[in-house]
Short mmCIF file of C-alpha atoms in Angstrom, two decimals:
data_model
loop_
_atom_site.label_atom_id
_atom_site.label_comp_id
_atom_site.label_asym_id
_atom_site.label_seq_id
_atom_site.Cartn_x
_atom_site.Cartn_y
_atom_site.Cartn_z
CA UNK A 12 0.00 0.00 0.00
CA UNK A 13 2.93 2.13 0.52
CA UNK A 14 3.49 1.95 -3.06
CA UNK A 15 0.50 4.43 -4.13
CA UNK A 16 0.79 7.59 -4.15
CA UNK A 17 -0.88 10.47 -2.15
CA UNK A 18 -1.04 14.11 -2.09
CA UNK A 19 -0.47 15.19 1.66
CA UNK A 20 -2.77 18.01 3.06
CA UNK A 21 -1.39 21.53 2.75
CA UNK A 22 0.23 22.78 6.17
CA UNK A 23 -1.44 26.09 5.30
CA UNK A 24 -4.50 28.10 3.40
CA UNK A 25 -3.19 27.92 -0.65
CA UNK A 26 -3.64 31.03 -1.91
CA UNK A 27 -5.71 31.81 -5.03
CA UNK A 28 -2.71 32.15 -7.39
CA UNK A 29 -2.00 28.64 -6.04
CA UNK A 30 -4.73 27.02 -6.37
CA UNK A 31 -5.24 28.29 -10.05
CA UNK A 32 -1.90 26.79 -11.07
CA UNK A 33 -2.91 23.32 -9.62
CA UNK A 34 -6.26 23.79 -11.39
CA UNK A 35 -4.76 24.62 -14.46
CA UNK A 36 -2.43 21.81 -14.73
CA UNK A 37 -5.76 18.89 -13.03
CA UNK A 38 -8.18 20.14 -15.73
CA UNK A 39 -6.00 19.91 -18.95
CA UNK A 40 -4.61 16.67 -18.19
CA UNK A 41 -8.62 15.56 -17.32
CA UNK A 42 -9.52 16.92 -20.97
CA UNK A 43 -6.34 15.00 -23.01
CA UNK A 44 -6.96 11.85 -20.87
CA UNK A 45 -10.87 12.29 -22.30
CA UNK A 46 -9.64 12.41 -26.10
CA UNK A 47 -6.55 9.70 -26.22
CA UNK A 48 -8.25 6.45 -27.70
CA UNK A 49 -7.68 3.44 -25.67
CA UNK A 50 -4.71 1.15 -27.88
CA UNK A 51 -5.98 -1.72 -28.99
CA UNK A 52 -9.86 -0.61 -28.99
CA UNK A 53 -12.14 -2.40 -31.43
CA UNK A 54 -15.40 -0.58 -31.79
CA UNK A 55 -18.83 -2.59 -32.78
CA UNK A 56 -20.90 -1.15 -35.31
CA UNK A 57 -23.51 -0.45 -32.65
CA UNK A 58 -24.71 1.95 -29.96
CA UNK A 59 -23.24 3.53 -27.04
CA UNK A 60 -25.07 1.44 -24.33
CA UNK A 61 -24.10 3.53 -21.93
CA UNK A 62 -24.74 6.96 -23.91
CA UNK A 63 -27.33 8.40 -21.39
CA UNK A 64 -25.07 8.10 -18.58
CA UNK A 65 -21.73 9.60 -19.96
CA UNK A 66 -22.55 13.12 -19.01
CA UNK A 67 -23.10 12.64 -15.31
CA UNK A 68 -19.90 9.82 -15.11
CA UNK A 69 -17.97 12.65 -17.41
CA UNK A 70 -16.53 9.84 -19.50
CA UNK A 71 -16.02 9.24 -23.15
CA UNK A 72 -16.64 6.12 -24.77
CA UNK A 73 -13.42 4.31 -26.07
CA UNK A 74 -11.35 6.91 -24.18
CA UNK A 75 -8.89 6.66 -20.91
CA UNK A 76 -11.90 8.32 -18.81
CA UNK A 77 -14.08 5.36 -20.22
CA UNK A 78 -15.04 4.69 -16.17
CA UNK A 79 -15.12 8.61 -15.59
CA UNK A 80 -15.54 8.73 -11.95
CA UNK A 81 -17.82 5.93 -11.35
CA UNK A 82 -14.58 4.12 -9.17
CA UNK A 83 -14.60 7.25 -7.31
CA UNK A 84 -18.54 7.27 -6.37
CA UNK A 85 -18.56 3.78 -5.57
CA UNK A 86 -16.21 3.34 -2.83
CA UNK A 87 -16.67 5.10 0.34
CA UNK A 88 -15.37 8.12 -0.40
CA UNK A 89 -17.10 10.11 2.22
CA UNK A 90 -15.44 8.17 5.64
CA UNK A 91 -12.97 11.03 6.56
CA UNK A 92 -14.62 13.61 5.00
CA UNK A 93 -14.07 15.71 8.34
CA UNK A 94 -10.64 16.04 8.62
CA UNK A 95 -10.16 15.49 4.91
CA UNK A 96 -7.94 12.74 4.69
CA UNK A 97 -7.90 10.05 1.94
CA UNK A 98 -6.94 6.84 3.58
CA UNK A 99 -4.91 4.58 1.66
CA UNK A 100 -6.87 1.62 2.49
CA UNK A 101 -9.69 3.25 0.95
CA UNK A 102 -7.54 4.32 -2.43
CA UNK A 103 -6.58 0.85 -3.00
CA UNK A 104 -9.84 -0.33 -2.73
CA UNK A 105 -11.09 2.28 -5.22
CA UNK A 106 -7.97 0.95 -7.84
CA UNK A 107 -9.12 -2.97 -7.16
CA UNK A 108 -12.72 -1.72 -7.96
CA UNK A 109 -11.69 0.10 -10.87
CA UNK A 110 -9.40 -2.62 -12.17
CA UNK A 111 -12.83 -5.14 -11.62
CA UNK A 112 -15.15 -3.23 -14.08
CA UNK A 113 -12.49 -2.42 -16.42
CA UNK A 114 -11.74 -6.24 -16.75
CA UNK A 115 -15.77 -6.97 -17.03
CA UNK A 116 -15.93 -4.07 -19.66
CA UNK A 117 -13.11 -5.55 -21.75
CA UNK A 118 -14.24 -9.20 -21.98
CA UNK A 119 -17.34 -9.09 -22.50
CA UNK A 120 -16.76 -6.99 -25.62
CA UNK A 121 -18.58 -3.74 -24.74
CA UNK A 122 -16.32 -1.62 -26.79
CA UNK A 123 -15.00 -4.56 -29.12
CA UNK A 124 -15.15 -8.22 -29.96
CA UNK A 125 -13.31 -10.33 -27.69
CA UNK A 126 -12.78 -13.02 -30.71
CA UNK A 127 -10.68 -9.95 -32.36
CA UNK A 128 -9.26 -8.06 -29.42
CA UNK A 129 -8.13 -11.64 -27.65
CA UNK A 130 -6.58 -11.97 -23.77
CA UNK A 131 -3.49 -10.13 -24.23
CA UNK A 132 -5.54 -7.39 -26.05
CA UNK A 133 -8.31 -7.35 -22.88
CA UNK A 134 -5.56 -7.40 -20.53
CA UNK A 135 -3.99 -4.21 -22.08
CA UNK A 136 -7.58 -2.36 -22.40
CA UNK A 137 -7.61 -3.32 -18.42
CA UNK A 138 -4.26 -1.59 -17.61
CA UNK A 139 -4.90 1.52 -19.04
CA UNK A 140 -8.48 2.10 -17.56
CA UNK A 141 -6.76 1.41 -14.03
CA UNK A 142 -4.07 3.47 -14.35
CA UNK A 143 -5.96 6.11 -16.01
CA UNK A 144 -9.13 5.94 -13.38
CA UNK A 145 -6.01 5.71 -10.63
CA UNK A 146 -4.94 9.38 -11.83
CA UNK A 147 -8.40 10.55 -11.62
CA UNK A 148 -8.75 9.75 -8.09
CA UNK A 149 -5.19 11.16 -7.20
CA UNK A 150 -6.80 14.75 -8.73
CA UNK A 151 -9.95 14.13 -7.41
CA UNK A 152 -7.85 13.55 -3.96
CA UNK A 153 -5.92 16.79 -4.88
CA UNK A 154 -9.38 19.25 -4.88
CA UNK A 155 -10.33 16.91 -1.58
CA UNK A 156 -7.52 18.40 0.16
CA UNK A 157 -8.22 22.03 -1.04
CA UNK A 158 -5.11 22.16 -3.76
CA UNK A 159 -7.95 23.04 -6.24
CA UNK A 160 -10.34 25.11 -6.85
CA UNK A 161 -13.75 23.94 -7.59
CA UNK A 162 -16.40 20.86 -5.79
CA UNK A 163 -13.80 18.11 -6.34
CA UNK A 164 -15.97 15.37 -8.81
CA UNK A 165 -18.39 18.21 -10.06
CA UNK A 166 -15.35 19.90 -11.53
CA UNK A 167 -14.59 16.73 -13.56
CA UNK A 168 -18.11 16.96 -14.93
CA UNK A 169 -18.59 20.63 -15.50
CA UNK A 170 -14.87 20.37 -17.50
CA UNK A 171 -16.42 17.19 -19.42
CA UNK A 172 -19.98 19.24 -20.36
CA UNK A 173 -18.07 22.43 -20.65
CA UNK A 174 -15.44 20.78 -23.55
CA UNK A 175 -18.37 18.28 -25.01
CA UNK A 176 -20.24 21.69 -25.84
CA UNK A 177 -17.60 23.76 -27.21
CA UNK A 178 -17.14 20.95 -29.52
CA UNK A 179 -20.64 20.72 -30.56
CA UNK A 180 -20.67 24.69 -31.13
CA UNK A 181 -17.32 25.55 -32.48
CA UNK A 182 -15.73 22.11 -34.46
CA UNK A 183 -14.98 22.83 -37.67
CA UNK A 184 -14.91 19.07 -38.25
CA UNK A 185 -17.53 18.06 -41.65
CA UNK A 186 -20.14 15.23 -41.86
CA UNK A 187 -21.69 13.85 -44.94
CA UNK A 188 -25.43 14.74 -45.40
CA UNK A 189 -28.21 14.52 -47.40
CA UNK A 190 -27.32 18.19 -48.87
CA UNK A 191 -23.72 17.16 -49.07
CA UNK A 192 -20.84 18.48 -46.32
CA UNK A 193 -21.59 20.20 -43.36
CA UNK A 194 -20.03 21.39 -40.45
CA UNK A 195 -20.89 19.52 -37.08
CA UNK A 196 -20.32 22.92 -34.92
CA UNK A 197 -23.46 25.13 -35.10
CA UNK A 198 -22.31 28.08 -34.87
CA UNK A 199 -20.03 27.58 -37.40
CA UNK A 200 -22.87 25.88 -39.25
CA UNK A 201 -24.46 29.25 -39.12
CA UNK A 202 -21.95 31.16 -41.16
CA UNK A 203 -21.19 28.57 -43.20
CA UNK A 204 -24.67 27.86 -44.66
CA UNK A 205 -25.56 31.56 -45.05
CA UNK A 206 -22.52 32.07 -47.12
CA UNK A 207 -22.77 29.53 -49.19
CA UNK A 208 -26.62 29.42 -50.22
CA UNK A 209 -28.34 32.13 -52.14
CA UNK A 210 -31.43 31.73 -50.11
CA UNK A 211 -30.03 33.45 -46.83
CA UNK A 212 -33.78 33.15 -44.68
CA UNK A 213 -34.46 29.38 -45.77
CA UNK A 214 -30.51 28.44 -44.69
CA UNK A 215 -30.91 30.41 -41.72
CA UNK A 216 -33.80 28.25 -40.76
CA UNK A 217 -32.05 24.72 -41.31
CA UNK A 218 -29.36 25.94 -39.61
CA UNK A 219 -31.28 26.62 -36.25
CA UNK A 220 -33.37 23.18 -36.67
CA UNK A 221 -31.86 20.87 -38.72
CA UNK A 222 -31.52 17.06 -37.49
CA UNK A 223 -29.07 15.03 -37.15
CA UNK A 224 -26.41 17.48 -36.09
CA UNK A 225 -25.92 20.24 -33.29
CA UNK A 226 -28.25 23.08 -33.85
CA UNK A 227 -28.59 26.67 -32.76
CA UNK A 228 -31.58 25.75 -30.99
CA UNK A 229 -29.27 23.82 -28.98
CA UNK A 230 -27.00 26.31 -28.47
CA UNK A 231 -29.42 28.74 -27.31
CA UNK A 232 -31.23 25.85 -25.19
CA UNK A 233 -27.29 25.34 -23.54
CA UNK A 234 -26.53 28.53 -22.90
CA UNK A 235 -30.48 29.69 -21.49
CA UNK A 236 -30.23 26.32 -18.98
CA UNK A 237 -26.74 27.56 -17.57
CA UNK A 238 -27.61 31.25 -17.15
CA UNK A 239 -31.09 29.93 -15.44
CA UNK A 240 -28.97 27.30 -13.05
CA UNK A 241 -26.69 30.15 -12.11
CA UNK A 242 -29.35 32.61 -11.26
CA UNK A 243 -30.78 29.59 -9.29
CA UNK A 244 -28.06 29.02 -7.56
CA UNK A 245 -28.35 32.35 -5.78
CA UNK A 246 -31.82 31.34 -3.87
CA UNK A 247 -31.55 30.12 -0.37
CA UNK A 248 -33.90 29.18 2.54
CA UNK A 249 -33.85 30.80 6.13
CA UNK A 250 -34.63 28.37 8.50
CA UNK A 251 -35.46 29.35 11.44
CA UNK A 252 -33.62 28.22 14.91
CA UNK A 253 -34.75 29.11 18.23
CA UNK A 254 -32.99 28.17 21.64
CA UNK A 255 -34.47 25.93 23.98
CA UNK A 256 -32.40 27.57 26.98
CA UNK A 257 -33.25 31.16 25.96
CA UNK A 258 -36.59 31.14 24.08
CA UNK A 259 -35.89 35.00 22.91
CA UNK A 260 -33.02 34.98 20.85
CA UNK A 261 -33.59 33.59 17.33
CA UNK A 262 -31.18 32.72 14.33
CA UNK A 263 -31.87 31.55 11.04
CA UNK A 264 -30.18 29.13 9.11
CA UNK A 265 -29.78 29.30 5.41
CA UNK A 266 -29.46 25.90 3.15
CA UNK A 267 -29.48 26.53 -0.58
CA UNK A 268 -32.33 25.38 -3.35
CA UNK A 269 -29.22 23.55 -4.93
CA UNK A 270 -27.52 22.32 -1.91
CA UNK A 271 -27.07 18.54 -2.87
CA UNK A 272 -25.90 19.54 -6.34
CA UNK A 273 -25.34 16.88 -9.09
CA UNK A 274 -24.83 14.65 -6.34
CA UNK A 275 -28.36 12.60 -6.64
CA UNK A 276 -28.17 12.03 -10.46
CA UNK A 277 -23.87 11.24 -9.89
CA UNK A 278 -24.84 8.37 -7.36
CA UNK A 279 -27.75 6.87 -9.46
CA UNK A 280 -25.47 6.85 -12.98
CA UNK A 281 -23.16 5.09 -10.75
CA UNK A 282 -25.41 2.45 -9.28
CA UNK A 283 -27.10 1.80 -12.81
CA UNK A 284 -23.61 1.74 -14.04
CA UNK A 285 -22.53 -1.25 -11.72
CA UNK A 286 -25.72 -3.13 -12.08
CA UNK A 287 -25.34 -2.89 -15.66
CA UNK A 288 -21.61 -4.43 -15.14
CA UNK A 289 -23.03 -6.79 -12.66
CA UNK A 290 -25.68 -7.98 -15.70
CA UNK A 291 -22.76 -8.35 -18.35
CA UNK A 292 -20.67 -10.39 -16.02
CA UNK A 293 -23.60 -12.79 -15.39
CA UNK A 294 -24.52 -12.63 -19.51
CA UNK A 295 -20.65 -13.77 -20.12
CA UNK A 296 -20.63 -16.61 -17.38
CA UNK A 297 -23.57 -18.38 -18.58
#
């Protein structure tokens, strides 16, 4: 156990400058991890199984952050949340559980067929989702321990959404469609469109509804949802307290309309997540 590494808690308050460089170095390294390929990956001409649930685990199919931080809400990651130490007892069972469902991913062929892939290939596929979830939790242990700013796994998220949907807007990467090449990002789908079509109002149109691809609509839909949770974010609750030793004096305590977060929806993507990987394993046994 000595043999894992840990980030020891600061012997004093980081300040800001600080704890921008450490988020500045976490986040990026988060983001490449999310676009490297796994070697060796062998994708099936079929659906992500697990597309409705990659925006709350902040993974990427096929990637390094394939688990996202599912390894990190399963364990008990909450034991010494009070003094804000990770124990190591607890990080290597978060690497043994990480290490089970990347082994269960890889042979039963979720993102391949085992027939091409074979052992050696599984076992590889199996190394680098351990040692890539194993990073995660070191960072996620790094904004635990107030190096970073930001609500330790919510950051991973809001940098996975945040990326996914600059992407979607601003990718000047083309797809084939029925009208011939487009561009995937919308707003550059925007400016594309009405400069290369004569009829400027009908273009305009298909470019803030058209299927199949990112939209302005969605855009617009984005960007009105995160101003709205923001402005949410600012509405509390006064509760109010009253002594039972002196009836007269009264305080109020206020808890926020967002106070549990993402948490709910992290901890159910999690536990659908496992009993999905429970399901393959007993699929592949029989």
């Amino acid at each position: 156990m000595a043999a894992l590494p840990d980030a020891e808690s600061p012997d004093r308050k980081l300040p800001f400058n600080e704890s921008v460089v450490y988020a500045g170095v976490s986040l990026p390294v988060y983001m490449v991890m999310s676009q490297l390929p796994l070697y060796g990956i062998k994708f099936l001409e079929s659906s992500d199984r697990l597309d409705s649930l990659r925006v709350v685990m902040a993974s990427n199919r096929g990637t390094l952050t394939e688990l996202g931080i599912i390894p990190i809400l399963t364990y008990v990651r909450y034991t010494y949340q009070n003094h804000k130490r990770r124990s190591t007892v607890l990080l290597l069972l978060a690497v043994l559980l990480a290490a089970t469902q990347a082994l269960i991913l890889a042979f039963t062929g979720l993102d391949g067929n085992l027939n091409d892939t074979g052992v050696v290939g599984c076992g590889l596929l199996t190394l680098q989702l351990v040692l890539s979830s194993t990073v995660i939790m070191l960072m996620d242990g790094l904004m635990q321990k107030d190096y970073v700013l930001g609500s330790e796994i919510n950051t991973f998220v809001a940098s996975n959404v945040c990326q996914t949907a600059f992407w979607k807007f601003m990718t000047f990467y083309s797809v084939p469609t029925y009208r011939g090449s487009e561009y995937e990002g919308a707003i550059i789908s925007i400016f594309h469109l009405i400069g290369s079509c004569s009829n400027k109002i009908r273009e305009l149109k298909d470019a803030f509804y058209h299927p199949g691809l990112p939209n302005a609509m969605n855009a617009i839909a984005t960007i009105s949802m995160f101003a709205l949770i923001t402005y949410l974010l600012k509405f509390r609750v006064e509760l109010s307290i009253k002594s039972n030793r002196m009836r007269s004096q009264r305080a109020y305590y206020p808890i926020r309309l967002f106070y549990t977060s993402g948490m709910p929806l992290m901890l159910q993507s999690a536990l659908f997540f496992n009993v999905f990987v429970g399901i393959l394993l007993v699929f592949y046994l029989l």
